[in-house]
């Protein structure tokens, strides 16, 4: 190869190399301009404090919401509070009370019955010799009708605990006995008949003209 041919080949290679470099420069120039612009003119964006506060409040609300939190249609949460137990709300779980064996504490568990009424119920039970029917609670001094209606379904009666009055003993000694259903008039009528031997049928006739409820407590 002559000197001129070698020089011509070398010049051609240089032009190709320069052309290749120029092509690469053209290709990377947009990227250089883009990143250079961002570097020179980029301004850090300040955080939105209102958004941060909103997220913080939301997290706190979620953390404090318990298993009994209710949500309204507007999305507001309201705390559920357990209602205070009262005698009326406990009625479904309340045990039945035997009027003839219950003490004051058991009677006070009934709705509307306090210490005063409990004592009156026991006192009248003693005078009667025991309750035969729940309706007799109406005869307790000062018993309100609404209170009676509430406690009647909660009361039971052990009839075996009721004290009975022997009919023949009443016939012989009418003034020895005291009972709310035994009136003075009935005692006087028995005295008038006492000269004759005891007769259960005669005593029944006398009761019909007096208070027939006494028959609940008589043993003929």
Short mmCIF file of C-alpha atoms in Angstrom, two decimals:
data_model
loop_
_atom_site.label_atom_id
_atom_site.label_comp_id
_atom_site.label_asym_id
_atom_site.label_seq_id
_atom_site.Cartn_x
_atom_site.Cartn_y
_atom_site.Cartn_z
CA UNK A 1 0.00 0.00 0.00
CA UNK A 2 1.32 3.40 -0.96
CA UNK A 3 1.64 6.32 1.43
CA UNK A 4 -1.26 8.17 -0.20
CA UNK A 5 -3.60 5.19 0.17
CA UNK A 6 -2.74 4.80 3.85
CA UNK A 7 -3.32 8.50 4.49
CA UNK A 8 -6.68 8.38 2.72
CA UNK A 9 -7.79 5.36 4.78
CA UNK A 10 -6.71 7.02 8.01
CA UNK A 11 -8.70 10.19 7.21
CA UNK A 12 -11.80 8.15 6.46
CA UNK A 13 -11.57 6.34 9.81
CA UNK A 14 -11.24 9.64 11.67
CA UNK A 15 -14.35 11.00 10.03
CA UNK A 16 -16.32 7.89 10.90
CA UNK A 17 -15.20 8.08 14.53
CA UNK A 18 -16.13 11.76 14.75
CA UNK A 19 -19.50 11.00 13.17
CA UNK A 20 -20.15 8.22 15.66
CA UNK A 21 -19.27 10.45 18.60
CA UNK A 22 -21.50 13.21 17.23
CA UNK A 23 -24.38 10.74 16.92
CA UNK A 24 -23.94 9.64 20.52
CA UNK A 25 -23.86 13.27 21.64
CA UNK A 26 -27.11 13.96 19.77
CA UNK A 27 -28.77 10.98 21.46
CA UNK A 28 -27.79 11.81 25.04
CA UNK A 29 -28.28 15.58 24.78
CA UNK A 30 -32.08 15.47 25.65
CA UNK A 31 -31.36 13.45 28.79
CA UNK A 32 -28.59 15.80 29.84
CA UNK A 33 -30.83 18.80 29.32
CA UNK A 34 -33.72 17.20 31.25
CA UNK A 35 -31.71 16.24 34.31
CA UNK A 36 -29.73 19.46 34.21
CA UNK A 37 -32.94 21.50 34.19
CA UNK A 38 -34.31 19.56 37.18
CA UNK A 39 -31.06 20.01 39.07
CA UNK A 40 -30.88 23.76 38.43
CA UNK A 41 -34.53 24.70 38.85
CA UNK A 42 -35.99 22.04 41.24
CA UNK A 43 -37.60 23.46 44.40
CA UNK A 44 -38.45 21.01 47.24
CA UNK A 45 -42.22 20.91 47.82
CA UNK A 46 -43.35 21.75 51.34
CA UNK A 47 -45.56 19.08 53.00
CA UNK A 48 -49.27 19.86 53.37
CA UNK A 49 -49.69 20.30 57.14
CA UNK A 50 -53.47 20.05 56.94
CA UNK A 51 -53.19 16.65 55.29
CA UNK A 52 -50.76 15.45 57.96
CA UNK A 53 -53.07 16.66 60.74
CA UNK A 54 -56.04 14.92 59.11
CA UNK A 55 -54.15 11.65 58.89
CA UNK A 56 -53.00 12.00 62.52
CA UNK A 57 -56.55 12.60 63.75
CA UNK A 58 -57.77 9.62 61.74
CA UNK A 59 -55.16 7.35 63.30
CA UNK A 60 -55.98 8.56 66.80
CA UNK A 61 -59.70 8.01 66.20
CA UNK A 62 -59.06 4.48 64.96
CA UNK A 63 -56.86 3.70 67.94
CA UNK A 64 -59.41 4.91 70.46
CA UNK A 65 -62.40 3.24 68.83
CA UNK A 66 -63.26 0.20 70.92
CA UNK A 67 -65.41 -2.81 70.11
CA UNK A 68 -68.51 -0.88 71.21
CA UNK A 69 -68.08 2.17 68.91
CA UNK A 70 -71.08 3.03 66.78
CA UNK A 71 -71.00 5.05 63.56
CA UNK A 72 -73.80 7.30 62.39
CA UNK A 73 -74.80 7.88 58.78
CA UNK A 74 -72.57 10.97 58.70
CA UNK A 75 -69.55 8.87 59.67
CA UNK A 76 -69.31 10.23 63.21
CA UNK A 77 -68.48 7.78 65.93
CA UNK A 78 -70.42 7.64 69.16
CA UNK A 79 -69.37 5.65 72.20
CA UNK A 80 -71.78 2.98 73.38
CA UNK A 81 -72.39 3.15 77.10
CA UNK A 82 -73.81 0.28 79.08
CA UNK A 83 -77.07 1.37 80.73
CA UNK A 84 -77.22 1.32 84.49
CA UNK A 85 -78.97 -1.73 85.83
CA UNK A 86 -82.22 -1.10 87.66
CA UNK A 87 -84.69 -3.36 89.39
CA UNK A 88 -86.90 -3.24 86.32
CA UNK A 89 -84.10 -4.17 83.90
CA UNK A 90 -82.98 -7.01 86.14
CA UNK A 91 -86.49 -8.44 86.29
CA UNK A 92 -85.82 -10.96 83.55
CA UNK A 93 -82.96 -12.51 85.58
CA UNK A 94 -84.60 -12.09 88.99
CA UNK A 95 -85.46 -15.13 91.05
CA UNK A 96 -89.01 -15.78 92.16
CA UNK A 97 -89.77 -14.72 95.72
CA UNK A 98 -91.86 -16.86 98.08
CA UNK A 99 -94.10 -14.49 100.01
CA UNK A 100 -94.42 -16.91 102.94
CA UNK A 101 -90.71 -17.59 103.49
CA UNK A 102 -88.89 -14.53 102.12
CA UNK A 103 -86.98 -12.24 104.45
CA UNK A 104 -86.62 -8.46 104.11
CA UNK A 105 -83.62 -8.60 101.78
CA UNK A 106 -85.40 -10.97 99.39
CA UNK A 107 -88.51 -8.79 99.33
CA UNK A 108 -86.46 -5.64 98.73
CA UNK A 109 -85.16 -7.21 95.52
CA UNK A 110 -88.65 -6.86 94.07
CA UNK A 111 -89.27 -3.75 91.94
CA UNK A 112 -90.73 -0.87 93.93
CA UNK A 113 -90.23 -2.57 97.31
CA UNK A 114 -88.00 -0.81 99.82
CA UNK A 115 -87.24 -1.53 103.49
CA UNK A 116 -90.54 0.00 104.70
CA UNK A 117 -92.75 -2.05 102.38
CA UNK A 118 -90.74 -5.20 103.06
CA UNK A 119 -91.46 -4.81 106.79
CA UNK A 120 -95.16 -4.21 106.13
CA UNK A 121 -95.42 -7.31 103.93
CA UNK A 122 -93.82 -9.46 106.64
CA UNK A 123 -95.96 -7.92 109.40
CA UNK A 124 -99.18 -8.55 107.50
CA UNK A 125 -98.00 -12.08 106.69
CA UNK A 126 -97.62 -12.71 110.41
CA UNK A 127 -101.13 -11.40 111.14
CA UNK A 128 -102.65 -13.56 108.42
CA UNK A 129 -100.65 -16.64 109.25
CA UNK A 130 -99.30 -16.59 105.72
CA UNK A 131 -100.41 -15.50 102.27
CA UNK A 132 -102.84 -17.77 100.43
CA UNK A 133 -103.15 -15.61 97.30
CA UNK A 134 -100.88 -12.97 95.80
CA UNK A 135 -103.89 -10.61 95.65
CA UNK A 136 -103.60 -10.23 99.42
CA UNK A 137 -100.62 -7.94 98.80
CA UNK A 138 -103.17 -5.27 97.89
CA UNK A 139 -104.24 -5.32 101.53
CA UNK A 140 -100.77 -4.28 102.71
CA UNK A 141 -101.00 -0.71 103.97
CA UNK A 142 -100.03 1.84 101.31
CA UNK A 143 -99.36 -0.70 98.54
CA UNK A 144 -99.63 1.15 95.17
CA UNK A 145 -101.51 -0.63 92.41
CA UNK A 146 -98.65 -0.19 89.93
CA UNK A 147 -96.20 -1.77 92.37
CA UNK A 148 -98.52 -4.71 92.93
CA UNK A 149 -98.83 -5.25 89.17
CA UNK A 150 -95.03 -5.33 88.84
CA UNK A 151 -94.31 -7.77 91.67
CA UNK A 152 -97.23 -10.18 91.29
CA UNK A 153 -95.61 -12.21 88.45
CA UNK A 154 -92.47 -12.54 90.58
CA UNK A 155 -94.19 -13.99 93.66
CA UNK A 156 -94.81 -17.60 94.63
CA UNK A 157 -96.72 -19.04 97.60
CA UNK A 158 -95.80 -22.04 99.71
CA UNK A 159 -99.25 -22.95 101.03
CA UNK A 160 -97.72 -25.49 103.40
CA UNK A 161 -96.28 -22.60 105.41
CA UNK A 162 -99.73 -21.09 106.06
CA UNK A 163 -100.94 -21.44 109.65
CA UNK A 164 -104.45 -22.82 109.98
CA UNK A 165 -107.08 -22.15 112.65
CA UNK A 166 -108.91 -25.20 114.02
CA UNK A 167 -112.63 -24.67 113.60
CA UNK A 168 -113.56 -26.34 116.88
CA UNK A 169 -111.06 -24.21 118.81
CA UNK A 170 -112.54 -21.06 117.29
CA UNK A 171 -115.99 -22.30 118.26
CA UNK A 172 -114.99 -22.80 121.89
CA UNK A 173 -112.80 -19.70 122.36
CA UNK A 174 -113.59 -17.17 119.62
CA UNK A 175 -112.06 -14.21 121.46
CA UNK A 176 -108.75 -16.01 121.90
CA UNK A 177 -107.99 -15.70 118.20
CA UNK A 178 -107.03 -12.62 116.26
CA UNK A 179 -107.11 -12.52 112.50
CA UNK A 180 -107.63 -9.67 110.00
CA UNK A 181 -110.63 -11.55 108.57
CA UNK A 182 -112.14 -12.43 111.96
CA UNK A 183 -114.49 -9.60 112.84
CA UNK A 184 -116.03 -8.76 116.21
CA UNK A 185 -119.45 -9.44 114.76
CA UNK A 186 -118.47 -12.98 113.81
CA UNK A 187 -117.02 -13.61 117.26
CA UNK A 188 -120.28 -12.42 118.84
CA UNK A 189 -122.30 -14.66 116.53
CA UNK A 190 -120.16 -17.66 117.49
CA UNK A 191 -120.71 -16.91 121.18
CA UNK A 192 -124.46 -16.97 120.61
CA UNK A 193 -124.16 -20.44 119.05
CA UNK A 194 -121.53 -21.76 121.44
CA UNK A 195 -124.17 -23.18 123.77
CA UNK A 196 -124.75 -25.86 121.17
CA UNK A 197 -122.12 -28.45 120.23
CA UNK A 198 -119.61 -27.54 117.52
CA UNK A 199 -121.02 -27.92 114.04
CA UNK A 200 -118.82 -27.22 110.98
CA UNK A 201 -121.86 -26.56 108.80
CA UNK A 202 -123.17 -23.95 111.23
CA UNK A 203 -119.75 -22.26 111.27
CA UNK A 204 -119.72 -22.15 107.47
CA UNK A 205 -123.11 -20.44 107.47
CA UNK A 206 -121.81 -17.83 109.91
CA UNK A 207 -118.78 -17.19 107.69
CA UNK A 208 -120.99 -16.49 104.67
CA UNK A 209 -122.62 -13.64 106.57
CA UNK A 210 -119.19 -12.32 107.55
CA UNK A 211 -115.86 -12.52 105.68
CA UNK A 212 -115.62 -15.70 103.64
CA UNK A 213 -111.86 -15.22 103.24
CA UNK A 214 -111.47 -16.53 106.78
CA UNK A 215 -112.41 -19.94 105.42
CA UNK A 216 -109.00 -20.03 103.68
CA UNK A 217 -107.44 -20.35 107.13
CA UNK A 218 -109.93 -22.65 108.84
CA UNK A 219 -109.64 -26.39 109.29
CA UNK A 220 -113.09 -27.83 109.96
#
